[in-house]
mmCIF file of C-alpha atoms in Angstrom:
data_model
loop_
_atom_site.group_PDB
_atom_site.id
_atom_site.type_symbol
_atom_site.label_atom_id
_atom_site.label_comp_id
_atom_site.label_asym_id
_atom_site.label_seq_id
_atom_site.Cartn_x
_atom_site.Cartn_y
_atom_site.Cartn_z
ATOM 1 C CA UNK A 25 -0.710 -19.871 6.336
ATOM 2 C CA UNK A 26 0.035 -21.745 9.694
ATOM 3 C CA UNK A 27 -3.940 -22.124 10.448
ATOM 4 C CA UNK A 28 -5.406 -23.063 7.532
ATOM 5 C CA UNK A 29 -2.728 -25.235 5.588
ATOM 6 C CA UNK A 30 -4.829 -25.474 1.776
ATOM 7 C CA UNK A 31 -4.255 -21.261 1.556
ATOM 8 C CA UNK A 32 -0.993 -20.478 1.552
ATOM 9 C CA UNK A 33 1.113 -17.785 1.933
ATOM 10 C CA UNK A 34 0.775 -15.499 -1.195
ATOM 11 C CA UNK A 35 4.059 -15.091 -2.522
ATOM 12 C CA UNK A 36 5.988 -11.618 -2.155
ATOM 13 C CA UNK A 37 8.451 -9.441 -3.450
ATOM 14 C CA UNK A 38 11.332 -7.572 -2.889
ATOM 15 C CA UNK A 39 12.081 -4.144 -3.312
ATOM 16 C CA UNK A 40 14.673 -2.756 -5.649
ATOM 17 C CA UNK A 41 15.713 0.475 -7.157
ATOM 18 C CA UNK A 42 14.683 -0.215 -10.450
ATOM 19 C CA UNK A 43 12.701 -2.322 -13.047
ATOM 20 C CA UNK A 44 14.633 -5.296 -14.546
ATOM 21 C CA UNK A 45 15.442 -5.275 -18.177
ATOM 22 C CA UNK A 46 14.610 -8.237 -21.016
ATOM 23 C CA UNK A 47 11.743 -10.249 -22.450
ATOM 24 C CA UNK A 48 11.382 -12.527 -20.000
ATOM 25 C CA UNK A 49 9.373 -10.738 -16.928
ATOM 26 C CA UNK A 50 5.489 -9.478 -16.575
ATOM 27 C CA UNK A 51 4.956 -6.323 -15.178
ATOM 28 C CA UNK A 52 1.759 -5.424 -13.124
ATOM 29 C CA UNK A 53 0.197 -2.409 -11.200
ATOM 30 C CA UNK A 54 1.119 -3.070 -7.267
ATOM 31 C CA UNK A 55 -2.591 -1.545 -6.223
ATOM 32 C CA UNK A 56 -3.133 0.176 -3.238
ATOM 33 C CA UNK A 57 -5.955 -2.232 -1.298
ATOM 34 C CA UNK A 58 -5.784 -5.674 1.041
ATOM 35 C CA UNK A 59 -3.601 -8.352 -0.519
ATOM 36 C CA UNK A 60 -6.165 -11.590 -0.427
ATOM 37 C CA UNK A 61 -6.580 -14.796 -1.136
ATOM 38 C CA UNK A 62 -9.881 -16.078 -2.418
ATOM 39 C CA UNK A 63 -10.806 -19.915 -2.449
ATOM 40 C CA UNK A 64 -13.970 -21.637 -3.145
ATOM 41 C CA UNK A 65 -14.908 -24.998 -2.737
ATOM 42 C CA UNK A 66 -18.657 -25.877 -3.619
ATOM 43 C CA UNK A 67 -20.572 -23.489 -0.733
ATOM 44 C CA UNK A 68 -17.293 -22.810 0.994
ATOM 45 C CA UNK A 69 -16.190 -19.153 0.573
ATOM 46 C CA UNK A 70 -13.209 -17.813 1.955
ATOM 47 C CA UNK A 71 -11.088 -14.890 2.262
ATOM 48 C CA UNK A 72 -8.014 -15.028 3.766
ATOM 49 C CA UNK A 73 -5.023 -11.591 4.286
ATOM 50 C CA UNK A 74 -1.033 -11.981 3.619
ATOM 51 C CA UNK A 75 -0.952 -12.764 7.930
ATOM 52 C CA UNK A 76 -3.201 -15.269 7.084
ATOM 53 C CA UNK A 77 -6.212 -13.883 8.643
ATOM 54 C CA UNK A 78 -9.736 -14.678 7.803
ATOM 55 C CA UNK A 79 -11.319 -11.022 5.703
ATOM 56 C CA UNK A 80 -14.793 -12.334 5.019
ATOM 57 C CA UNK A 81 -16.683 -10.862 8.225
ATOM 58 C CA UNK A 82 -15.193 -7.534 6.289
ATOM 59 C CA UNK A 83 -16.060 -8.108 2.594
ATOM 60 C CA UNK A 84 -19.014 -10.047 3.233
ATOM 61 C CA UNK A 85 -19.679 -8.024 -0.555
ATOM 62 C CA UNK A 86 -17.006 -9.701 -2.302
ATOM 63 C CA UNK A 87 -17.577 -12.924 -0.800
ATOM 64 C CA UNK A 88 -21.170 -12.471 -2.124
ATOM 65 C CA UNK A 89 -20.171 -11.801 -5.374
ATOM 66 C CA UNK A 90 -17.521 -15.158 -5.568
ATOM 67 C CA UNK A 91 -20.590 -17.101 -4.492
ATOM 68 C CA UNK A 92 -22.551 -16.118 -8.409
ATOM 69 C CA UNK A 93 -19.722 -17.593 -9.991
ATOM 70 C CA UNK A 94 -20.342 -20.139 -12.250
ATOM 71 C CA UNK A 95 -17.040 -22.133 -11.351
ATOM 72 C CA UNK A 96 -17.271 -23.606 -7.778
ATOM 73 C CA UNK A 97 -13.571 -24.210 -7.308
ATOM 74 C CA UNK A 98 -11.021 -21.799 -7.233
ATOM 75 C CA UNK A 99 -7.726 -21.207 -5.719
ATOM 76 C CA UNK A 100 -7.063 -16.433 -6.385
ATOM 77 C CA UNK A 101 -4.433 -14.053 -6.036
ATOM 78 C CA UNK A 102 -5.955 -10.190 -6.220
ATOM 79 C CA UNK A 103 -6.272 -7.435 -3.709
ATOM 80 C CA UNK A 104 -9.173 -6.051 -2.232
ATOM 81 C CA UNK A 105 -10.016 -2.631 -3.266
ATOM 82 C CA UNK A 106 -12.898 0.270 -2.752
ATOM 83 C CA UNK A 107 -13.586 2.923 -5.426
ATOM 84 C CA UNK A 108 -14.874 6.362 -4.089
ATOM 85 C CA UNK A 109 -16.554 8.690 -6.056
ATOM 86 C CA UNK A 110 -14.118 7.088 -9.157
ATOM 87 C CA UNK A 111 -11.378 6.523 -6.679
ATOM 88 C CA UNK A 112 -9.661 4.299 -4.510
ATOM 89 C CA UNK A 113 -9.752 4.868 -1.223
ATOM 90 C CA UNK A 114 -7.397 3.166 1.282
ATOM 91 C CA UNK A 115 -9.473 4.884 4.230
ATOM 92 C CA UNK A 116 -12.847 2.946 3.153
ATOM 93 C CA UNK A 117 -10.439 -0.441 3.270
ATOM 94 C CA UNK A 118 -9.453 0.516 6.914
ATOM 95 C CA UNK A 119 -12.691 1.337 7.886
ATOM 96 C CA UNK A 120 -14.349 -2.192 7.571
ATOM 97 C CA UNK A 121 -11.913 -3.437 9.788
ATOM 98 C CA UNK A 122 -15.012 -3.117 12.867
ATOM 99 C CA UNK A 123 -16.264 -5.296 14.892
ATOM 100 C CA UNK A 124 -19.895 -4.489 14.632
ATOM 101 C CA UNK A 125 -20.954 -6.691 11.586
ATOM 102 C CA UNK A 126 -24.188 -3.233 11.821
ATOM 103 C CA UNK A 127 -21.458 -1.169 10.750
ATOM 104 C CA UNK A 128 -19.764 -3.057 8.395
ATOM 105 C CA UNK A 129 -23.546 -3.797 6.568
ATOM 106 C CA UNK A 130 -23.479 0.065 6.863
ATOM 107 C CA UNK A 131 -20.533 0.512 4.651
ATOM 108 C CA UNK A 132 -20.741 -1.793 2.053
ATOM 109 C CA UNK A 133 -23.738 -0.074 1.293
ATOM 110 C CA UNK A 134 -22.076 3.205 0.670
ATOM 111 C CA UNK A 135 -18.791 2.089 -1.020
ATOM 112 C CA UNK A 136 -18.955 -1.881 -2.035
ATOM 113 C CA UNK A 137 -15.444 -3.857 -2.714
ATOM 114 C CA UNK A 138 -13.546 -4.983 -5.358
ATOM 115 C CA UNK A 139 -11.763 -7.879 -6.183
ATOM 116 C CA UNK A 140 -9.021 -7.030 -8.270
ATOM 117 C CA UNK A 141 -7.228 -10.489 -9.605
ATOM 118 C CA UNK A 142 -3.706 -11.132 -10.795
ATOM 119 C CA UNK A 143 -2.445 -14.278 -10.428
ATOM 120 C CA UNK A 144 -4.644 -18.290 -9.700
ATOM 121 C CA UNK A 145 -3.057 -21.322 -7.850
ATOM 122 C CA UNK A 146 -6.368 -23.136 -9.218
ATOM 123 C CA UNK A 147 -8.870 -23.346 -11.258
ATOM 124 C CA UNK A 148 -11.836 -25.991 -11.439
ATOM 125 C CA UNK A 149 -10.063 -30.073 -10.720
ATOM 126 C CA UNK A 150 -6.961 -27.986 -12.530
ATOM 127 C CA UNK A 151 -3.433 -27.030 -9.667
ATOM 128 C CA UNK A 152 -1.390 -24.017 -11.512
ATOM 129 C CA UNK A 153 1.068 -23.415 -8.575
ATOM 130 C CA UNK A 154 3.838 -25.185 -10.449
ATOM 131 C CA UNK A 155 2.663 -23.999 -13.847
ATOM 132 C CA UNK A 156 4.913 -20.954 -15.185
ATOM 133 C CA UNK A 157 3.525 -17.529 -15.331
ATOM 134 C CA UNK A 158 2.245 -17.203 -18.559
ATOM 135 C CA UNK A 159 -0.054 -20.515 -18.387
ATOM 136 C CA UNK A 160 -1.107 -19.252 -14.902
ATOM 137 C CA UNK A 161 -2.085 -15.422 -16.388
ATOM 138 C CA UNK A 162 -3.695 -17.550 -19.407
ATOM 139 C CA UNK A 163 -5.710 -19.725 -17.620
ATOM 140 C CA UNK A 164 -6.975 -16.341 -15.462
ATOM 141 C CA UNK A 165 -7.674 -14.240 -18.294
ATOM 142 C CA UNK A 166 -9.634 -17.411 -19.962
ATOM 143 C CA UNK A 167 -11.022 -17.983 -16.296
ATOM 144 C CA UNK A 168 -12.434 -13.748 -15.711
ATOM 145 C CA UNK A 169 -13.406 -13.339 -19.416
ATOM 146 C CA UNK A 170 -17.037 -13.150 -19.948
ATOM 147 C CA UNK A 171 -17.388 -13.395 -16.089
ATOM 148 C CA UNK A 172 -20.864 -10.849 -15.051
ATOM 149 C CA UNK A 173 -19.045 -10.136 -12.000
ATOM 150 C CA UNK A 174 -18.716 -6.179 -11.585
ATOM 151 C CA UNK A 175 -16.903 -6.505 -8.890
ATOM 152 C CA UNK A 176 -14.020 -9.108 -10.341
ATOM 153 C CA UNK A 177 -11.753 -7.284 -11.962
ATOM 154 C CA UNK A 178 -8.925 -8.282 -14.041
ATOM 155 C CA UNK A 179 -5.463 -6.457 -13.229
ATOM 156 C CA UNK A 180 -3.777 -5.466 -16.415
ATOM 157 C CA UNK A 181 -0.423 -6.663 -17.038
ATOM 158 C CA UNK A 182 2.338 -5.727 -19.950
ATOM 159 C CA UNK A 183 5.769 -7.248 -20.966
ATOM 160 C CA UNK A 184 6.600 -3.537 -21.650
ATOM 161 C CA UNK A 185 8.810 -1.988 -19.627
ATOM 162 C CA UNK A 186 8.338 1.368 -20.345
ATOM 163 C CA UNK A 187 4.503 1.038 -20.228
ATOM 164 C CA UNK A 188 5.191 -0.467 -16.595
ATOM 165 C CA UNK A 189 6.954 2.993 -16.097
ATOM 166 C CA UNK A 190 4.343 4.917 -17.639
ATOM 167 C CA UNK A 191 1.239 3.681 -15.445
ATOM 168 C CA UNK A 192 3.251 4.969 -12.074
ATOM 169 C CA UNK A 193 3.450 8.551 -13.602
ATOM 170 C CA UNK A 194 0.143 8.629 -14.019
ATOM 171 C CA UNK A 195 -1.411 6.891 -11.737
ATOM 172 C CA UNK A 196 -1.431 9.625 -9.108
ATOM 173 C CA UNK A 197 -1.717 7.883 -5.707
ATOM 174 C CA UNK A 198 -4.007 4.556 -6.674
ATOM 175 C CA UNK A 199 -1.008 2.087 -7.269
ATOM 176 C CA UNK A 200 1.664 1.347 -4.525
ATOM 177 C CA UNK A 201 4.285 0.401 -7.086
ATOM 178 C CA UNK A 202 4.752 -1.817 -9.725
ATOM 179 C CA UNK A 203 5.637 -5.735 -9.389
ATOM 180 C CA UNK A 204 7.856 -7.968 -12.099
ATOM 181 C CA UNK A 205 6.983 -11.339 -12.050
ATOM 182 C CA UNK A 206 9.382 -13.719 -14.327
ATOM 183 C CA UNK A 207 7.488 -15.232 -16.768
ATOM 184 C CA UNK A 208 9.054 -18.848 -16.534
ATOM 185 C CA UNK A 209 8.684 -19.523 -12.650
ATOM 186 C CA UNK A 210 6.201 -21.314 -10.762
ATOM 187 C CA UNK A 211 4.483 -20.060 -8.248
ATOM 188 C CA UNK A 212 6.584 -19.716 -4.681
ATOM 189 C CA UNK A 213 4.367 -19.617 -1.558
ATOM 190 C CA UNK A 214 5.876 -17.254 1.417
ATOM 191 C CA UNK A 215 9.063 -16.796 -0.699
ATOM 192 C CA UNK A 216 10.162 -12.480 -2.210
ATOM 193 C CA UNK A 217 10.140 -14.628 -5.822
ATOM 194 C CA UNK A 218 8.342 -11.196 -7.386
ATOM 195 C CA UNK A 219 10.317 -7.797 -7.714
ATOM 196 C CA UNK A 220 9.207 -4.518 -6.811
ATOM 197 C CA UNK A 221 9.563 -0.815 -7.609
ATOM 198 C CA UNK A 222 7.596 1.509 -4.914
ATOM 199 C CA UNK A 223 5.955 4.582 -6.191
ATOM 200 C CA UNK A 224 8.301 7.233 -3.386
ATOM 201 C CA UNK A 225 7.544 11.230 -3.484
ATOM 202 C CA UNK A 226 9.665 13.852 -1.482
ATOM 203 C CA UNK A 227 8.497 16.390 0.967
ATOM 204 C CA UNK A 228 9.877 18.885 3.328
ATOM 205 C CA UNK A 229 8.534 19.068 6.529
ATOM 206 C CA UNK A 230 8.923 20.555 9.897
ATOM 207 C CA UNK A 231 10.320 18.770 12.642
ATOM 208 C CA UNK A 232 8.127 19.545 15.426
ATOM 209 C CA UNK A 233 9.757 17.408 17.981
ATOM 210 C CA UNK A 234 11.298 13.519 18.661
ATOM 211 C CA UNK A 235 10.607 10.679 20.690
ATOM 212 C CA UNK A 236 13.670 9.300 22.993
ATOM 213 C CA UNK A 237 15.598 5.858 23.227
ATOM 214 C CA UNK A 238 15.825 4.181 26.719
ATOM 215 C CA UNK A 239 19.117 5.711 26.295
ATOM 216 C CA UNK A 240 18.725 9.461 25.360
ATOM 217 C CA UNK A 241 18.842 9.219 22.014
ATOM 218 C CA UNK A 242 16.875 10.325 19.183
ATOM 219 C CA UNK A 243 14.588 7.728 18.589
ATOM 220 C CA UNK A 244 12.667 9.730 15.692
ATOM 221 C CA UNK A 245 12.164 12.896 14.111
ATOM 222 C CA UNK A 246 8.244 13.715 14.383
ATOM 223 C CA UNK A 247 7.136 15.342 11.320
ATOM 224 C CA UNK A 248 4.414 18.670 10.843
ATOM 225 C CA UNK A 249 3.098 20.425 7.476
ATOM 226 C CA UNK A 250 0.793 23.524 8.279
ATOM 227 C CA UNK A 251 -2.668 23.753 7.502
ATOM 228 C CA UNK A 252 -4.539 26.563 6.315
ATOM 229 C CA UNK A 253 -5.133 28.208 9.822
ATOM 230 C CA UNK A 254 -1.302 27.927 9.789
ATOM 231 C CA UNK A 255 -1.012 25.354 12.942
ATOM 232 C CA UNK A 256 1.489 22.200 12.878
ATOM 233 C CA UNK A 257 -0.257 19.047 11.998
ATOM 234 C CA UNK A 258 1.464 15.841 12.876
ATOM 235 C CA UNK A 259 1.439 14.236 9.928
ATOM 236 C CA UNK A 260 4.225 10.841 10.487
ATOM 237 C CA UNK A 261 8.238 10.481 11.483
ATOM 238 C CA UNK A 262 11.180 9.116 10.072
ATOM 239 C CA UNK A 263 13.123 6.469 12.315
ATOM 240 C CA UNK A 264 15.973 4.680 10.289
ATOM 241 C CA UNK A 265 19.228 6.071 11.673
ATOM 242 C CA UNK A 266 22.686 4.195 11.629
ATOM 243 C CA UNK A 267 23.582 5.122 15.620
ATOM 244 C CA UNK A 268 26.599 7.091 14.532
ATOM 245 C CA UNK A 269 24.024 9.515 13.241
ATOM 246 C CA UNK A 270 21.722 9.777 16.185
ATOM 247 C CA UNK A 271 24.471 10.575 18.360
ATOM 248 C CA UNK A 272 24.823 13.691 15.986
ATOM 249 C CA UNK A 273 20.993 14.648 16.058
ATOM 250 C CA UNK A 274 21.156 14.948 18.909
ATOM 251 C CA UNK A 275 23.438 17.674 18.998
ATOM 252 C CA UNK A 276 20.921 19.383 16.759
ATOM 253 C CA UNK A 277 17.578 18.858 18.314
ATOM 254 C CA UNK A 278 18.891 19.781 21.499
ATOM 255 C CA UNK A 279 19.081 24.340 20.844
ATOM 256 C CA UNK A 280 15.955 23.910 19.965
ATOM 257 C CA UNK A 281 14.245 21.772 22.268
ATOM 258 C CA UNK A 282 11.141 23.797 23.816
ATOM 259 C CA UNK A 283 7.701 24.806 22.599
ATOM 260 C CA UNK A 284 5.511 25.281 20.200
ATOM 261 C CA UNK A 285 5.734 21.700 18.814
ATOM 262 C CA UNK A 286 2.268 20.448 17.591
ATOM 263 C CA UNK A 287 0.228 23.294 17.564
ATOM 264 C CA UNK A 288 -2.633 21.349 15.420
ATOM 265 C CA UNK A 289 -2.497 17.780 15.570
ATOM 266 C CA UNK A 290 -0.526 16.047 17.678
ATOM 267 C CA UNK A 291 1.136 13.248 18.433
ATOM 268 C CA UNK A 292 1.062 11.156 21.711
ATOM 269 C CA UNK A 293 -2.689 10.368 22.618
ATOM 270 C CA UNK A 294 -3.583 7.194 22.292
ATOM 271 C CA UNK A 295 -4.826 6.255 18.667
ATOM 272 C CA UNK A 296 -4.999 3.536 15.885
ATOM 273 C CA UNK A 297 -2.026 5.281 14.410
ATOM 274 C CA UNK A 298 0.025 4.382 18.385
ATOM 275 C CA UNK A 299 -1.822 0.858 18.832
ATOM 276 C CA UNK A 300 -3.930 2.674 21.335
ATOM 277 C CA UNK A 301 -0.832 3.968 23.998
ATOM 278 C CA UNK A 302 0.196 7.035 24.598
ATOM 279 C CA UNK A 303 3.415 8.187 23.864
ATOM 280 C CA UNK A 304 5.180 11.358 25.222
ATOM 281 C CA UNK A 305 7.230 13.427 22.746
ATOM 282 C CA UNK A 306 10.203 15.875 23.128
ATOM 283 C CA UNK A 307 8.705 19.833 22.138
ATOM 284 C CA UNK A 308 10.906 21.323 18.906
ATOM 285 C CA UNK A 309 10.522 25.405 17.924
ATOM 286 C CA UNK A 310 9.565 25.609 13.953
ATOM 287 C CA UNK A 311 13.161 26.403 12.553
ATOM 288 C CA UNK A 312 14.239 22.253 11.602
ATOM 289 C CA UNK A 313 13.194 21.338 8.157
ATOM 290 C CA UNK A 314 13.488 17.964 6.787
ATOM 291 C CA UNK A 315 13.345 16.317 3.284
ATOM 292 C CA UNK A 316 11.478 12.852 3.385
ATOM 293 C CA UNK A 317 10.501 10.499 0.825
ATOM 294 C CA UNK A 318 7.246 8.679 1.443
ATOM 295 C CA UNK A 319 5.211 6.328 -0.385
ATOM 296 C CA UNK A 320 1.249 6.837 0.436
ATOM 297 C CA UNK A 321 -0.944 9.013 2.016
ATOM 298 C CA UNK A 322 -4.069 8.440 4.424
ATOM 299 C CA UNK A 323 -6.198 10.940 6.089
ATOM 300 C CA UNK A 324 -3.403 13.747 5.468
ATOM 301 C CA UNK A 325 -1.015 11.720 7.105
ATOM 302 C CA UNK A 326 2.147 9.146 5.673
ATOM 303 C CA UNK A 327 0.390 5.919 6.234
ATOM 304 C CA UNK A 328 4.066 4.476 6.810
ATOM 305 C CA UNK A 329 7.785 5.279 8.102
ATOM 306 C CA UNK A 330 9.238 7.554 6.360
ATOM 307 C CA UNK A 331 13.115 8.118 4.477
ATOM 308 C CA UNK A 332 15.871 10.964 5.617
ATOM 309 C CA UNK A 333 16.734 12.110 2.491
ATOM 310 C CA UNK A 334 18.204 16.042 3.548
ATOM 311 C CA UNK A 335 17.958 18.714 5.729
ATOM 312 C CA UNK A 336 16.757 22.233 3.920
ATOM 313 C CA UNK A 337 18.288 24.929 5.509
ATOM 314 C CA UNK A 338 17.696 26.805 3.062
ATOM 315 C CA UNK A 339 13.798 26.279 3.388
ATOM 316 C CA UNK A 340 12.169 28.251 5.253
ATOM 317 C CA UNK A 341 9.928 26.728 7.392
ATOM 318 C CA UNK A 342 6.248 28.126 6.987
ATOM 319 C CA UNK A 343 6.419 26.648 3.216
ATOM 320 C CA UNK A 344 6.186 23.531 4.325
ATOM 321 C CA UNK A 345 2.126 22.858 4.182
ATOM 322 C CA UNK A 346 -0.139 20.434 3.259
ATOM 323 C CA UNK A 347 -0.864 21.206 -0.153
ATOM 324 C CA UNK A 348 2.563 19.407 -0.945
ATOM 325 C CA UNK A 349 0.358 15.818 -0.663
ATOM 326 C CA UNK A 350 -1.961 16.537 -2.882
ATOM 327 C CA UNK A 351 -0.684 15.212 -5.546
ATOM 328 C CA UNK A 352 -0.632 11.659 -3.552
ATOM 329 C CA UNK A 353 -4.489 12.164 -2.607
ATOM 330 C CA UNK A 354 -5.691 12.915 -5.881
ATOM 331 C CA UNK A 355 -4.709 9.301 -7.197
ATOM 332 C CA UNK A 356 -6.137 9.171 -10.991
ATOM 333 C CA UNK A 357 -9.679 7.665 -12.112
ATOM 334 C CA UNK A 358 -9.778 3.957 -11.233
ATOM 335 C CA UNK A 359 -11.608 3.872 -15.271
ATOM 336 C CA UNK A 360 -8.484 5.557 -16.352
ATOM 337 C CA UNK A 361 -6.148 2.675 -14.502
ATOM 338 C CA UNK A 362 -8.223 0.261 -16.253
ATOM 339 C CA UNK A 363 -8.848 1.645 -19.619
ATOM 340 C CA UNK A 364 -7.911 -1.804 -22.231
ATOM 341 C CA UNK A 365 -5.853 0.781 -25.045
ATOM 342 C CA UNK A 366 -3.689 1.753 -21.336
ATOM 343 C CA UNK A 367 -2.168 -1.877 -21.229
ATOM 344 C CA UNK A 368 -1.312 -3.873 -23.577
ATOM 345 C CA UNK A 369 -2.871 -7.911 -23.437
ATOM 346 C CA UNK A 370 0.160 -10.356 -22.945
ATOM 347 C CA UNK A 371 -1.775 -13.116 -23.971
#
């Protein structure tokens, strides 16, 4: 990390369509949290984000927990998570990123954070970054064994591809996907040396409007779902269209331009979702339905941009309701995800 060379950039993953096969792979859950590297040098403890920003002020409970560990020198890789009522809450993580220490302190009391460990670069005087993953995993398990630190969790791992695929099927929204790592490889800071299979779901959405490019083409389609009162709420967007497709999109949306657009929560106003800037949009009548693929949902919205799959002329707009997202909003209980009999020990 540029501002602290002692803490390297974390190893990253590239997206794949399927998990690899073979005996030389280790599979791990990809947790839906904040990636963090934790370093301790004596009394000094640091938490750093994937981008290199310090996180300790937002997660003082995790820093305090790490200070209780008997080992006084380590560099660990993991994921910050916050269980709320036994379920993981990404919204609770986002709420921690607040400038007021008093608010952070209140949130710590309401919902303590935890650190899910899945790799280590150093423990004690031993540097492990150049050691193969199999050796690093054994060291991490030995480090974690017997600790009296409920907020420090060891992420499960398996060499069984079918077990890993089963995690996605039963995890609800608690997992962001599955990560595959080669057992004989060292830790490679900043490189996309791992593979990740993302958890993707689909939803049928009403296109309630669009935004234009500087040339007047369609920059993004704005997606909506109806609430229980029959109002269309803005829930996200899709924008990854080839240049040739953008011209065809203009011909599709032009005949239905005009109100009502979004009749419930609407885009356009400043918010945390658009960087605090207001952006106008072109409203559309409620006639177009698009099927999109998405990964995660936070506060009733698609957390990231979605991928356009196809138009659904066979689908009535009124059928596009919020209940399509219910499965993503109901992740499996954390206790069941960490049950030892659900994750074979790889030794």
